[in-house]
């Protein structure tokens, strides 16, 4: 030990002159720009999906109702309440947030004498609500996938000269990847008219448990094979993932499950219906509404007879939707399961002709009317009466039936921008391609491209297949040559569709006139129900609501023995008809059980 | 100059088997609790001392004051939910837990981390090591009554915490190294501000050299005391600076380089005497290595690029069956995570190898007998113990 080692330590006395480094007032110290401080929530962007609650490992987040936030489509109406007695500020809730509404400020001091104050709902009135600084997720939403597994499709060249199904379905790998993205918030369940247990069956895909998936599907929808292909999938519009990325392909995953369970296995998995109750119900119309009600009632042990006017069951699913979207064998499999439950379907039996309503009333405990909208509406423009102008639903029905007299001219014009318009346009395009080797089809719609009523993919695929899609065109006259032959359609440009009060009143720019060549004009502007089967007496007796049979919320008509479901009374699509079918069946069961059905 | 040899003639002699017959009834012995709140250990842990006069004849370590059952908690949480917990396993140097856990998950789930993220991780780990050593220097000074190092080092550590705060969004539990990468990029101007901190640190460290390492009192109280015989390294699993101070140049960063250590230029500091002084000296050299490494990383790291890999949906993330052990060189030695997965959404088993476990529980009991009671605190600190990592 040297003297140096004794003295050296004293040299640091120079530090006595240093200014103190302690922060005298910690409350005024601003935290860094990215500090994970107190939570903020943008109430309007938040959809109450609850992924923040799901990921929180401390159980610090509860989803609670908040005044001023209503439950609506795609929004549970709940908002996160955070318990700062449990929160560890890991910000996983911010990272997983599906909309980016949940963020953090860089505030970190909060003094309150009330311990309950620290369980709070961010976004209401906290002082740091509008503070900009704070943790932001730099890498975007990385904790759950944002991009959809693409669905394999036939190329336009491969599909335009045939009616083969376009979508090939997911492979297992694609399905698992897609199912993985689901965060199980359940907002879709509320949106689905039939309230299918979507997150659960998606989980079944992830687990590769198709048996469980199929059982889940059949709990709410006996037309899963159909809906897995052509459902309007409103569920996907309320999917939490849609806010920052693609919605989960709910429809394709449903299809993937049914694609993976053979028909015999489906019947096995669903199990036998309940023992016969001795009751019987007649259902008029073998479309999705009628057959769903038939399935439900048969499962409950009711003897069900379905009367169908056309040669095969399925209604619009068979005679409206083209085969390239919904192959007939897929529909047949769904119907086969329903028949396996003991449902009798009497095809080519026209009520009002082959059998009378009164007979049905006499011989059954109840009757459900599910006749759909079978008659096309006309435009009533000059020249629209007579040969050369067809209604889309009639043509589609004839194409399905294999009618050899279906007119297939080299050029044709379709009026309408809904799914039916595209169905007939693309079907006709195929027939033209087969017959002439080229497509000569023009589709005109009132709406502009951004507001077409048809699904987005119809526009894309229609374009690919060579259909000339003209938007914002209002039909004015069907042009005919002196001999009366249709030569085309004259249209004006549309300037607006609705008036100031929101009523349908299209306005045109007459200076922008076009004539679209075509030997055939097809009207696809809507359908209506053919209720002539009811007969005069019953028609007189029933209550009506603007041309439709009036029903209450439980599908009862004004006659205690008669119930109605589907497009004819509600609409507008298969999944709504399925939901109606369930509701009608439930009401009928209750009515039968309580002896309410008075003959 | 000084020479002090206590008269031990009155002291109990060991029996033929070398063990002491301690009979408290004789009145020659006293039981003394050292801790559980004692500055000699960063955290809660106590040593039950049996003293005879001022000589410690037996020391039993007691832990459990901080037991939170983390390893068990992790088995009940999804893979992403484990992420906010792991840092808590070791309070003063939490980042190793984040790195080891993330790397283990990535290995078993087959996730490749972007290059920039590996550089960022290395940076974070070196910053954490630096801070951990700041606590050590403060602790060893405090244990010997040299309070000023504690104050200085707390200040310097605080400056580094500021850098942690701006980089990760938090000061203590950074929760920045997520499985798949890291949560963000370097803020604008970060390197310049870091350089300021490093320069400030170097001036204070130069003063620590003067006030502590060059201090005759410090030397007298630490040299030749608490010697770990190199023969004990293997059986007791001694790693890190504790082993390096005994001439064993063991360092996971060199021996099995992880992250980007193979692209960095650094030497492993060693010493020969294996006493308290040498262990402190090795750590002092390690601090300089860390400072150099931080500078190197900031200079060499890619300027831009992704920092997160694509993860599966973490809400139902399942990892195939497997097991792995990920290790790294933390400020106390080899830190490791043993992760077993069974194909479910939860870890089947996570075992944390914290070096404090071997150093402070088993080794300390071996080192204590024969020391002076006033040296126990310095001895404890010199092993650099963080009790939270003993009690996962």
Short mmCIF file of N, CA and C in Angstrom, two decimals, chain A residues 353-495:
data_model
loop_
_atom_site.label_atom_id
_atom_site.label_comp_id
_atom_site.label_asym_id
_atom_site.label_seq_id
_atom_site.Cartn_x
_atom_site.Cartn_y
_atom_site.Cartn_z
N UNK A 353 -102.89 -25.91 -58.29
CA UNK A 353 -103.25 -26.68 -59.48
C UNK A 353 -103.36 -28.15 -59.11
N UNK A 354 -102.21 -28.74 -58.70
CA UNK A 354 -102.20 -30.18 -58.37
C UNK A 354 -102.78 -30.42 -56.98
N UNK A 355 -102.59 -29.47 -56.11
CA UNK A 355 -103.12 -29.60 -54.75
C UNK A 355 -103.54 -28.22 -54.30
N UNK A 356 -104.65 -28.17 -53.54
CA UNK A 356 -105.19 -26.87 -53.14
C UNK A 356 -104.75 -26.50 -51.73
N UNK A 357 -104.66 -25.20 -51.48
CA UNK A 357 -104.29 -24.72 -50.15
C UNK A 357 -105.21 -25.29 -49.08
N UNK A 358 -106.45 -25.35 -49.41
CA UNK A 358 -107.44 -25.81 -48.43
C UNK A 358 -107.14 -27.26 -48.02
N UNK A 359 -106.74 -28.07 -49.03
CA UNK A 359 -106.40 -29.47 -48.72
C UNK A 359 -105.22 -29.52 -47.76
N UNK A 360 -104.24 -28.67 -48.04
CA UNK A 360 -103.04 -28.66 -47.18
C UNK A 360 -103.43 -28.27 -45.75
N UNK A 361 -104.29 -27.29 -45.64
CA UNK A 361 -104.72 -26.83 -44.33
C UNK A 361 -105.41 -27.95 -43.57
N UNK A 362 -106.22 -28.70 -44.33
CA UNK A 362 -106.97 -29.78 -43.69
C UNK A 362 -106.06 -30.91 -43.23
N UNK A 363 -105.09 -31.24 -44.08
CA UNK A 363 -104.34 -32.47 -43.80
C UNK A 363 -103.08 -32.24 -42.98
N UNK A 364 -102.73 -31.01 -42.61
CA UNK A 364 -101.52 -30.76 -41.82
C UNK A 364 -101.83 -29.88 -40.62
N UNK A 365 -100.93 -29.92 -39.65
CA UNK A 365 -101.11 -29.09 -38.46
C UNK A 365 -100.79 -27.63 -38.75
N UNK A 366 -99.92 -27.40 -39.72
CA UNK A 366 -99.59 -26.01 -40.07
C UNK A 366 -99.05 -26.00 -41.49
N UNK A 367 -99.06 -24.83 -42.10
CA UNK A 367 -98.52 -24.68 -43.45
C UNK A 367 -97.56 -23.50 -43.45
N UNK A 368 -96.39 -23.73 -44.05
CA UNK A 368 -95.42 -22.63 -44.18
C UNK A 368 -95.30 -22.29 -45.66
N UNK A 369 -95.44 -21.01 -45.92
CA UNK A 369 -95.37 -20.53 -47.29
C UNK A 369 -93.96 -19.99 -47.52
N UNK A 370 -93.22 -20.60 -48.45
CA UNK A 370 -91.86 -20.13 -48.73
C UNK A 370 -91.65 -20.16 -50.22
N UNK A 371 -92.39 -19.29 -50.89
CA UNK A 371 -92.48 -19.40 -52.35
C UNK A 371 -91.48 -18.53 -53.10
N UNK A 372 -90.78 -17.67 -52.39
CA UNK A 372 -89.73 -16.88 -53.04
C UNK A 372 -90.28 -15.84 -54.00
N UNK A 373 -89.36 -15.24 -54.74
CA UNK A 373 -89.74 -14.22 -55.73
C UNK A 373 -89.40 -14.79 -57.09
N UNK A 374 -90.40 -15.34 -57.73
CA UNK A 374 -90.15 -16.07 -58.97
C UNK A 374 -90.41 -15.26 -60.23
N UNK A 375 -91.11 -14.13 -60.10
CA UNK A 375 -91.47 -13.37 -61.31
C UNK A 375 -90.58 -12.14 -61.45
N UNK A 376 -89.97 -12.02 -62.65
CA UNK A 376 -89.12 -10.86 -62.89
C UNK A 376 -89.95 -9.60 -63.10
N UNK A 377 -89.38 -8.50 -62.67
CA UNK A 377 -90.05 -7.21 -62.92
C UNK A 377 -89.61 -6.67 -64.27
N UNK A 378 -90.48 -5.91 -64.89
CA UNK A 378 -90.14 -5.32 -66.17
C UNK A 378 -89.81 -3.84 -66.02
N UNK A 379 -89.08 -3.32 -67.05
CA UNK A 379 -88.71 -1.91 -66.97
C UNK A 379 -89.84 -1.01 -67.45
N UNK A 380 -90.74 -1.58 -68.24
CA UNK A 380 -91.87 -0.83 -68.82
C UNK A 380 -91.40 0.33 -69.69
N UNK A 381 -90.20 0.22 -70.24
CA UNK A 381 -89.77 1.27 -71.17
C UNK A 381 -90.35 0.96 -72.55
N UNK A 382 -90.42 1.95 -73.43
CA UNK A 382 -90.96 1.68 -74.76
C UNK A 382 -90.23 0.53 -75.43
N UNK A 383 -90.98 -0.33 -76.06
CA UNK A 383 -90.40 -1.43 -76.80
C UNK A 383 -90.10 -2.65 -75.96
N UNK A 384 -90.37 -2.59 -74.64
CA UNK A 384 -89.98 -3.71 -73.79
C UNK A 384 -91.02 -4.84 -73.81
N UNK A 385 -92.15 -4.59 -74.40
CA UNK A 385 -93.13 -5.67 -74.51
C UNK A 385 -92.89 -6.43 -75.81
N UNK A 386 -93.02 -7.72 -75.78
CA UNK A 386 -92.92 -8.51 -77.00
C UNK A 386 -91.64 -9.31 -77.09
N UNK A 387 -91.52 -10.06 -78.18
CA UNK A 387 -90.38 -10.97 -78.35
C UNK A 387 -89.08 -10.19 -78.37
N UNK A 388 -88.03 -10.85 -77.92
CA UNK A 388 -86.72 -10.21 -77.94
C UNK A 388 -86.38 -9.52 -76.64
N UNK A 389 -87.36 -9.45 -75.74
CA UNK A 389 -87.07 -8.91 -74.39
C UNK A 389 -87.44 -10.00 -73.38
N UNK A 390 -86.48 -10.35 -72.54
CA UNK A 390 -86.71 -11.44 -71.58
C UNK A 390 -86.45 -10.94 -70.17
N UNK A 391 -87.03 -11.67 -69.21
CA UNK A 391 -86.74 -11.38 -67.81
C UNK A 391 -85.63 -12.34 -67.35
N UNK A 392 -84.70 -11.81 -66.57
CA UNK A 392 -83.52 -12.61 -66.19
C UNK A 392 -83.89 -13.90 -65.49
N UNK A 393 -84.82 -13.83 -64.51
CA UNK A 393 -85.12 -15.05 -63.75
C UNK A 393 -85.70 -16.14 -64.63
N UNK A 394 -86.52 -15.71 -65.63
CA UNK A 394 -87.10 -16.71 -66.53
C UNK A 394 -86.02 -17.41 -67.34
N UNK A 395 -85.09 -16.59 -67.86
CA UNK A 395 -84.01 -17.16 -68.67
C UNK A 395 -83.12 -18.09 -67.85
N UNK A 396 -82.80 -17.63 -66.65
CA UNK A 396 -81.92 -18.45 -65.79
C UNK A 396 -82.58 -19.79 -65.50
N UNK A 397 -83.89 -19.74 -65.25
CA UNK A 397 -84.62 -20.98 -64.97
C UNK A 397 -84.56 -21.91 -66.18
N UNK A 398 -84.72 -21.31 -67.35
CA UNK A 398 -84.72 -22.15 -68.56
C UNK A 398 -83.33 -22.71 -68.85
N UNK A 399 -82.30 -21.90 -68.54
CA UNK A 399 -80.92 -22.39 -68.78
C UNK A 399 -80.64 -23.59 -67.87
N UNK A 400 -81.06 -23.46 -66.61
CA UNK A 400 -80.86 -24.57 -65.67
C UNK A 400 -81.60 -25.82 -66.13
N UNK A 401 -82.82 -25.59 -66.59
CA UNK A 401 -83.65 -26.74 -66.99
C UNK A 401 -83.15 -27.37 -68.30
N UNK A 402 -82.19 -26.73 -68.94
CA UNK A 402 -81.65 -27.27 -70.19
C UNK A 402 -82.57 -27.03 -71.37
N UNK A 403 -83.37 -25.99 -71.26
CA UNK A 403 -84.32 -25.67 -72.32
C UNK A 403 -83.58 -25.33 -73.62
N UNK A 404 -83.79 -26.11 -74.71
CA UNK A 404 -83.06 -25.85 -75.96
C UNK A 404 -83.55 -24.59 -76.68
N UNK A 405 -84.69 -24.04 -76.25
CA UNK A 405 -85.21 -22.87 -76.96
C UNK A 405 -84.72 -21.56 -76.37
N UNK A 406 -83.78 -21.63 -75.40
CA UNK A 406 -83.24 -20.39 -74.82
C UNK A 406 -82.57 -19.60 -75.94
N UNK A 407 -82.99 -18.35 -76.15
CA UNK A 407 -82.39 -17.57 -77.24
C UNK A 407 -80.95 -17.17 -76.91
N UNK A 408 -80.04 -17.45 -77.83
CA UNK A 408 -78.65 -17.05 -77.62
C UNK A 408 -78.18 -16.27 -78.84
N UNK A 409 -78.47 -14.99 -78.89
CA UNK A 409 -78.04 -14.19 -80.04
C UNK A 409 -76.56 -13.81 -79.90
N UNK A 410 -75.99 -13.34 -80.99
CA UNK A 410 -74.56 -12.97 -80.97
C UNK A 410 -74.30 -11.78 -80.06
N UNK A 411 -75.32 -10.89 -79.98
CA UNK A 411 -75.18 -9.74 -79.09
C UNK A 411 -76.41 -9.63 -78.21
N UNK A 412 -76.21 -9.22 -76.97
CA UNK A 412 -77.34 -9.07 -76.04
C UNK A 412 -77.01 -7.96 -75.05
N UNK A 413 -78.08 -7.37 -74.50
CA UNK A 413 -77.90 -6.30 -73.51
C UNK A 413 -78.66 -6.69 -72.24
N UNK A 414 -78.01 -6.51 -71.10
CA UNK A 414 -78.66 -6.79 -69.82
C UNK A 414 -78.90 -5.46 -69.12
N UNK A 415 -80.10 -5.29 -68.57
CA UNK A 415 -80.40 -4.08 -67.80
C UNK A 415 -80.40 -4.48 -66.32
N UNK A 416 -79.55 -3.86 -65.54
CA UNK A 416 -79.52 -4.17 -64.10
C UNK A 416 -78.09 -4.32 -63.61
N UNK A 417 -77.87 -4.04 -62.33
CA UNK A 417 -76.51 -4.10 -61.78
C UNK A 417 -76.42 -4.94 -60.52
N UNK A 418 -77.42 -5.79 -60.32
CA UNK A 418 -77.39 -6.65 -59.13
C UNK A 418 -76.77 -8.00 -59.47
N UNK A 419 -76.79 -8.90 -58.49
CA UNK A 419 -76.20 -10.22 -58.72
C UNK A 419 -76.95 -10.99 -59.81
N UNK A 420 -78.28 -10.81 -59.86
CA UNK A 420 -79.05 -11.52 -60.88
C UNK A 420 -78.64 -11.06 -62.27
N UNK A 421 -78.44 -9.75 -62.41
CA UNK A 421 -78.02 -9.22 -63.70
C UNK A 421 -76.70 -9.83 -64.13
N UNK A 422 -75.79 -9.94 -63.18
CA UNK A 422 -74.50 -10.54 -63.53
C UNK A 422 -74.64 -12.03 -63.80
N UNK A 423 -75.52 -12.69 -63.05
CA UNK A 423 -75.73 -14.12 -63.28
C UNK A 423 -76.17 -14.37 -64.72
N UNK A 424 -77.16 -13.60 -65.17
CA UNK A 424 -77.64 -13.84 -66.53
C UNK A 424 -76.63 -13.35 -67.56
N UNK A 425 -75.95 -12.23 -67.25
CA UNK A 425 -74.98 -11.70 -68.22
C UNK A 425 -73.86 -12.71 -68.42
N UNK A 426 -73.35 -13.24 -67.31
CA UNK A 426 -72.20 -14.14 -67.43
C UNK A 426 -72.63 -15.51 -67.96
N UNK A 427 -73.88 -15.92 -67.65
CA UNK A 427 -74.36 -17.18 -68.22
C UNK A 427 -74.52 -17.03 -69.72
N UNK A 428 -75.12 -15.91 -70.12
CA UNK A 428 -75.35 -15.67 -71.54
C UNK A 428 -74.01 -15.55 -72.27
N UNK A 429 -73.05 -14.90 -71.61
CA UNK A 429 -71.72 -14.76 -72.21
C UNK A 429 -71.12 -16.13 -72.49
N UNK A 430 -71.32 -17.06 -71.56
CA UNK A 430 -70.80 -18.42 -71.75
C UNK A 430 -71.48 -19.09 -72.94
N UNK A 431 -72.82 -18.94 -72.98
CA UNK A 431 -73.56 -19.57 -74.08
C UNK A 431 -73.12 -18.99 -75.43
N UNK A 432 -72.88 -17.66 -75.44
CA UNK A 432 -72.42 -17.02 -76.68
C UNK A 432 -71.05 -17.57 -77.07
N UNK A 433 -70.18 -17.71 -76.08
CA UNK A 433 -68.82 -18.19 -76.35
C UNK A 433 -68.88 -19.60 -76.94
N UNK A 434 -69.76 -20.41 -76.33
CA UNK A 434 -69.88 -21.79 -76.81
C UNK A 434 -70.42 -21.81 -78.24
N UNK A 435 -71.42 -20.94 -78.50
CA UNK A 435 -72.10 -20.98 -79.79
C UNK A 435 -71.32 -20.26 -80.89
N UNK A 436 -70.77 -19.07 -80.54
CA UNK A 436 -70.15 -18.25 -81.58
C UNK A 436 -68.63 -18.11 -81.42
N UNK A 437 -68.12 -18.58 -80.28
CA UNK A 437 -66.68 -18.45 -80.07
C UNK A 437 -66.28 -17.07 -79.56
N UNK A 438 -67.26 -16.22 -79.31
CA UNK A 438 -66.91 -14.91 -78.73
C UNK A 438 -68.08 -14.37 -77.93
N UNK A 439 -67.76 -13.43 -77.05
CA UNK A 439 -68.76 -12.86 -76.16
C UNK A 439 -69.22 -11.54 -76.74
N UNK A 440 -70.54 -11.33 -76.75
CA UNK A 440 -71.06 -10.06 -77.24
C UNK A 440 -72.13 -9.56 -76.29
N UNK A 441 -71.71 -9.22 -75.09
CA UNK A 441 -72.68 -8.89 -74.07
C UNK A 441 -72.40 -7.56 -73.40
N UNK A 442 -73.44 -6.73 -73.32
CA UNK A 442 -73.31 -5.44 -72.65
C UNK A 442 -74.22 -5.44 -71.43
N UNK A 443 -73.70 -4.96 -70.30
CA UNK A 443 -74.51 -4.85 -69.09
C UNK A 443 -74.61 -3.37 -68.73
N UNK A 444 -75.83 -2.88 -68.57
CA UNK A 444 -75.99 -1.47 -68.21
C UNK A 444 -76.66 -1.37 -66.86
N UNK A 445 -76.15 -0.49 -66.02
CA UNK A 445 -76.73 -0.35 -64.68
C UNK A 445 -76.86 1.12 -64.35
N UNK A 446 -77.84 1.42 -63.50
CA UNK A 446 -78.05 2.81 -63.09
C UNK A 446 -76.90 3.31 -62.22
N UNK A 447 -76.40 2.40 -61.37
CA UNK A 447 -75.41 2.80 -60.38
C UNK A 447 -74.04 3.03 -61.03
N UNK A 448 -73.22 3.83 -60.36
CA UNK A 448 -71.84 3.92 -60.82
C UNK A 448 -71.08 2.72 -60.26
N UNK A 449 -69.89 2.50 -60.78
CA UNK A 449 -69.16 1.28 -60.46
C UNK A 449 -68.94 1.07 -58.96
N UNK A 450 -68.75 2.17 -58.27
CA UNK A 450 -68.46 2.04 -56.84
C UNK A 450 -69.69 1.61 -56.05
N UNK A 451 -70.88 1.77 -56.63
CA UNK A 451 -72.09 1.49 -55.87
C UNK A 451 -72.94 0.39 -56.48
N UNK A 452 -72.33 -0.47 -57.27
CA UNK A 452 -73.09 -1.59 -57.83
C UNK A 452 -73.67 -2.44 -56.70
N UNK A 453 -74.88 -2.94 -56.92
CA UNK A 453 -75.49 -3.77 -55.89
C UNK A 453 -74.87 -5.17 -55.89
N UNK A 454 -74.29 -5.57 -57.01
CA UNK A 454 -73.69 -6.90 -57.09
C UNK A 454 -72.41 -6.97 -56.26
N UNK A 455 -72.00 -8.20 -55.93
CA UNK A 455 -70.75 -8.38 -55.21
C UNK A 455 -69.60 -7.84 -56.05
N UNK A 456 -68.57 -7.40 -55.37
CA UNK A 456 -67.41 -6.82 -56.06
C UNK A 456 -66.78 -7.83 -57.04
N UNK A 457 -66.74 -9.10 -56.60
CA UNK A 457 -66.07 -10.08 -57.46
C UNK A 457 -66.84 -10.33 -58.76
N UNK A 458 -68.16 -10.05 -58.75
CA UNK A 458 -68.94 -10.19 -59.99
C UNK A 458 -68.42 -9.21 -61.04
N UNK A 459 -68.13 -7.99 -60.60
CA UNK A 459 -67.61 -6.98 -61.53
C UNK A 459 -66.25 -7.40 -62.08
N UNK A 460 -65.40 -7.83 -61.16
CA UNK A 460 -64.05 -8.22 -61.56
C UNK A 460 -64.11 -9.38 -62.55
N UNK A 461 -64.89 -10.40 -62.17
CA UNK A 461 -64.94 -11.59 -63.02
C UNK A 461 -65.70 -11.31 -64.32
N UNK A 462 -66.72 -10.45 -64.25
CA UNK A 462 -67.44 -10.07 -65.46
C UNK A 462 -66.51 -9.39 -66.45
N UNK A 463 -65.70 -8.47 -65.93
CA UNK A 463 -64.70 -7.80 -66.77
C UNK A 463 -63.78 -8.83 -67.41
N UNK A 464 -63.28 -9.75 -66.58
CA UNK A 464 -62.33 -10.75 -67.07
C UNK A 464 -62.94 -11.61 -68.17
N UNK A 465 -64.24 -11.85 -68.04
CA UNK A 465 -64.88 -12.74 -69.01
C UNK A 465 -65.33 -12.01 -70.27
N UNK A 466 -65.08 -10.71 -70.33
CA UNK A 466 -65.37 -9.97 -71.56
C UNK A 466 -66.74 -9.36 -71.62
N UNK A 467 -67.46 -9.33 -70.47
CA UNK A 467 -68.75 -8.64 -70.44
C UNK A 467 -68.46 -7.14 -70.41
N UNK A 468 -69.13 -6.39 -71.29
CA UNK A 468 -68.92 -4.95 -71.31
C UNK A 468 -69.83 -4.34 -70.25
N UNK A 469 -69.25 -3.87 -69.15
CA UNK A 469 -70.05 -3.36 -68.03
C UNK A 469 -70.09 -1.84 -68.14
N UNK A 470 -71.29 -1.30 -68.33
CA UNK A 470 -71.44 0.16 -68.44
C UNK A 470 -72.19 0.65 -67.21
N UNK A 471 -71.58 1.54 -66.48
CA UNK A 471 -72.25 2.03 -65.27
C UNK A 471 -72.93 3.36 -65.54
N UNK A 472 -73.82 3.74 -64.66
CA UNK A 472 -74.57 5.02 -64.77
C UNK A 472 -75.27 5.17 -66.12
N UNK A 473 -75.93 4.11 -66.55
CA UNK A 473 -76.71 4.19 -67.80
C UNK A 473 -78.17 3.85 -67.48
N UNK A 474 -79.06 4.74 -67.85
CA UNK A 474 -80.48 4.52 -67.60
C UNK A 474 -81.19 4.08 -68.88
N UNK A 475 -81.91 2.93 -68.88
CA UNK A 475 -82.56 2.43 -70.10
C UNK A 475 -83.74 3.33 -70.48
N UNK A 476 -83.83 3.65 -71.78
CA UNK A 476 -84.90 4.53 -72.24
C UNK A 476 -85.82 3.84 -73.24
N UNK A 477 -85.25 2.99 -74.07
CA UNK A 477 -86.09 2.37 -75.11
C UNK A 477 -85.41 1.12 -75.64
N UNK A 478 -86.20 0.09 -75.85
CA UNK A 478 -85.70 -1.07 -76.56
C UNK A 478 -85.88 -0.79 -78.04
N UNK A 479 -84.77 -0.77 -78.78
CA UNK A 479 -84.83 -0.40 -80.20
C UNK A 479 -85.26 -1.62 -81.02
N UNK A 480 -86.14 -1.40 -81.92
CA UNK A 480 -86.58 -2.50 -82.80
C UNK A 480 -86.53 -2.04 -84.24
N UNK A 481 -86.24 -2.98 -85.15
CA UNK A 481 -86.25 -2.62 -86.56
C UNK A 481 -87.69 -2.67 -87.06
N UNK A 482 -87.95 -2.25 -88.28
CA UNK A 482 -89.34 -2.20 -88.77
C UNK A 482 -90.06 -3.54 -88.63
N UNK A 483 -89.29 -4.66 -88.69
CA UNK A 483 -89.97 -5.96 -88.59
C UNK A 483 -90.27 -6.32 -87.13
N UNK A 484 -89.86 -5.48 -86.23
CA UNK A 484 -90.14 -5.76 -84.82
C UNK A 484 -89.01 -6.48 -84.11
N UNK A 485 -87.97 -6.82 -84.85
CA UNK A 485 -86.80 -7.48 -84.24
C UNK A 485 -86.06 -6.49 -83.35
N UNK A 486 -85.65 -6.96 -82.16
CA UNK A 486 -84.89 -6.11 -81.26
C UNK A 486 -83.51 -5.86 -81.86
N UNK A 487 -83.08 -4.60 -81.84
CA UNK A 487 -81.74 -4.30 -82.37
C UNK A 487 -80.81 -3.73 -81.30
N UNK A 488 -81.39 -3.31 -80.18
CA UNK A 488 -80.51 -2.78 -79.14
C UNK A 488 -81.27 -2.03 -78.08
N UNK A 489 -80.49 -1.33 -77.23
CA UNK A 489 -81.07 -0.59 -76.11
C UNK A 489 -80.52 0.82 -76.14
N UNK A 490 -81.47 1.79 -76.01
CA UNK A 490 -81.03 3.18 -75.96
C UNK A 490 -80.98 3.61 -74.49
N UNK A 491 -79.86 4.21 -74.10
CA UNK A 491 -79.74 4.63 -72.69
C UNK A 491 -79.26 6.07 -72.61
N UNK A 492 -79.57 6.69 -71.45
CA UNK A 492 -79.04 8.01 -71.13
C UNK A 492 -78.11 7.87 -69.92
N UNK A 493 -77.21 8.81 -69.82
CA UNK A 493 -76.34 8.81 -68.63
C UNK A 493 -77.16 9.20 -67.41
N UNK A 494 -76.85 8.56 -66.30
CA UNK A 494 -77.57 8.85 -65.06
C UNK A 494 -76.83 9.96 -64.30
N UNK A 495 -77.57 10.96 -63.86
CA UNK A 495 -76.92 12.01 -63.04
C UNK A 495 -77.18 11.77 -61.56
#
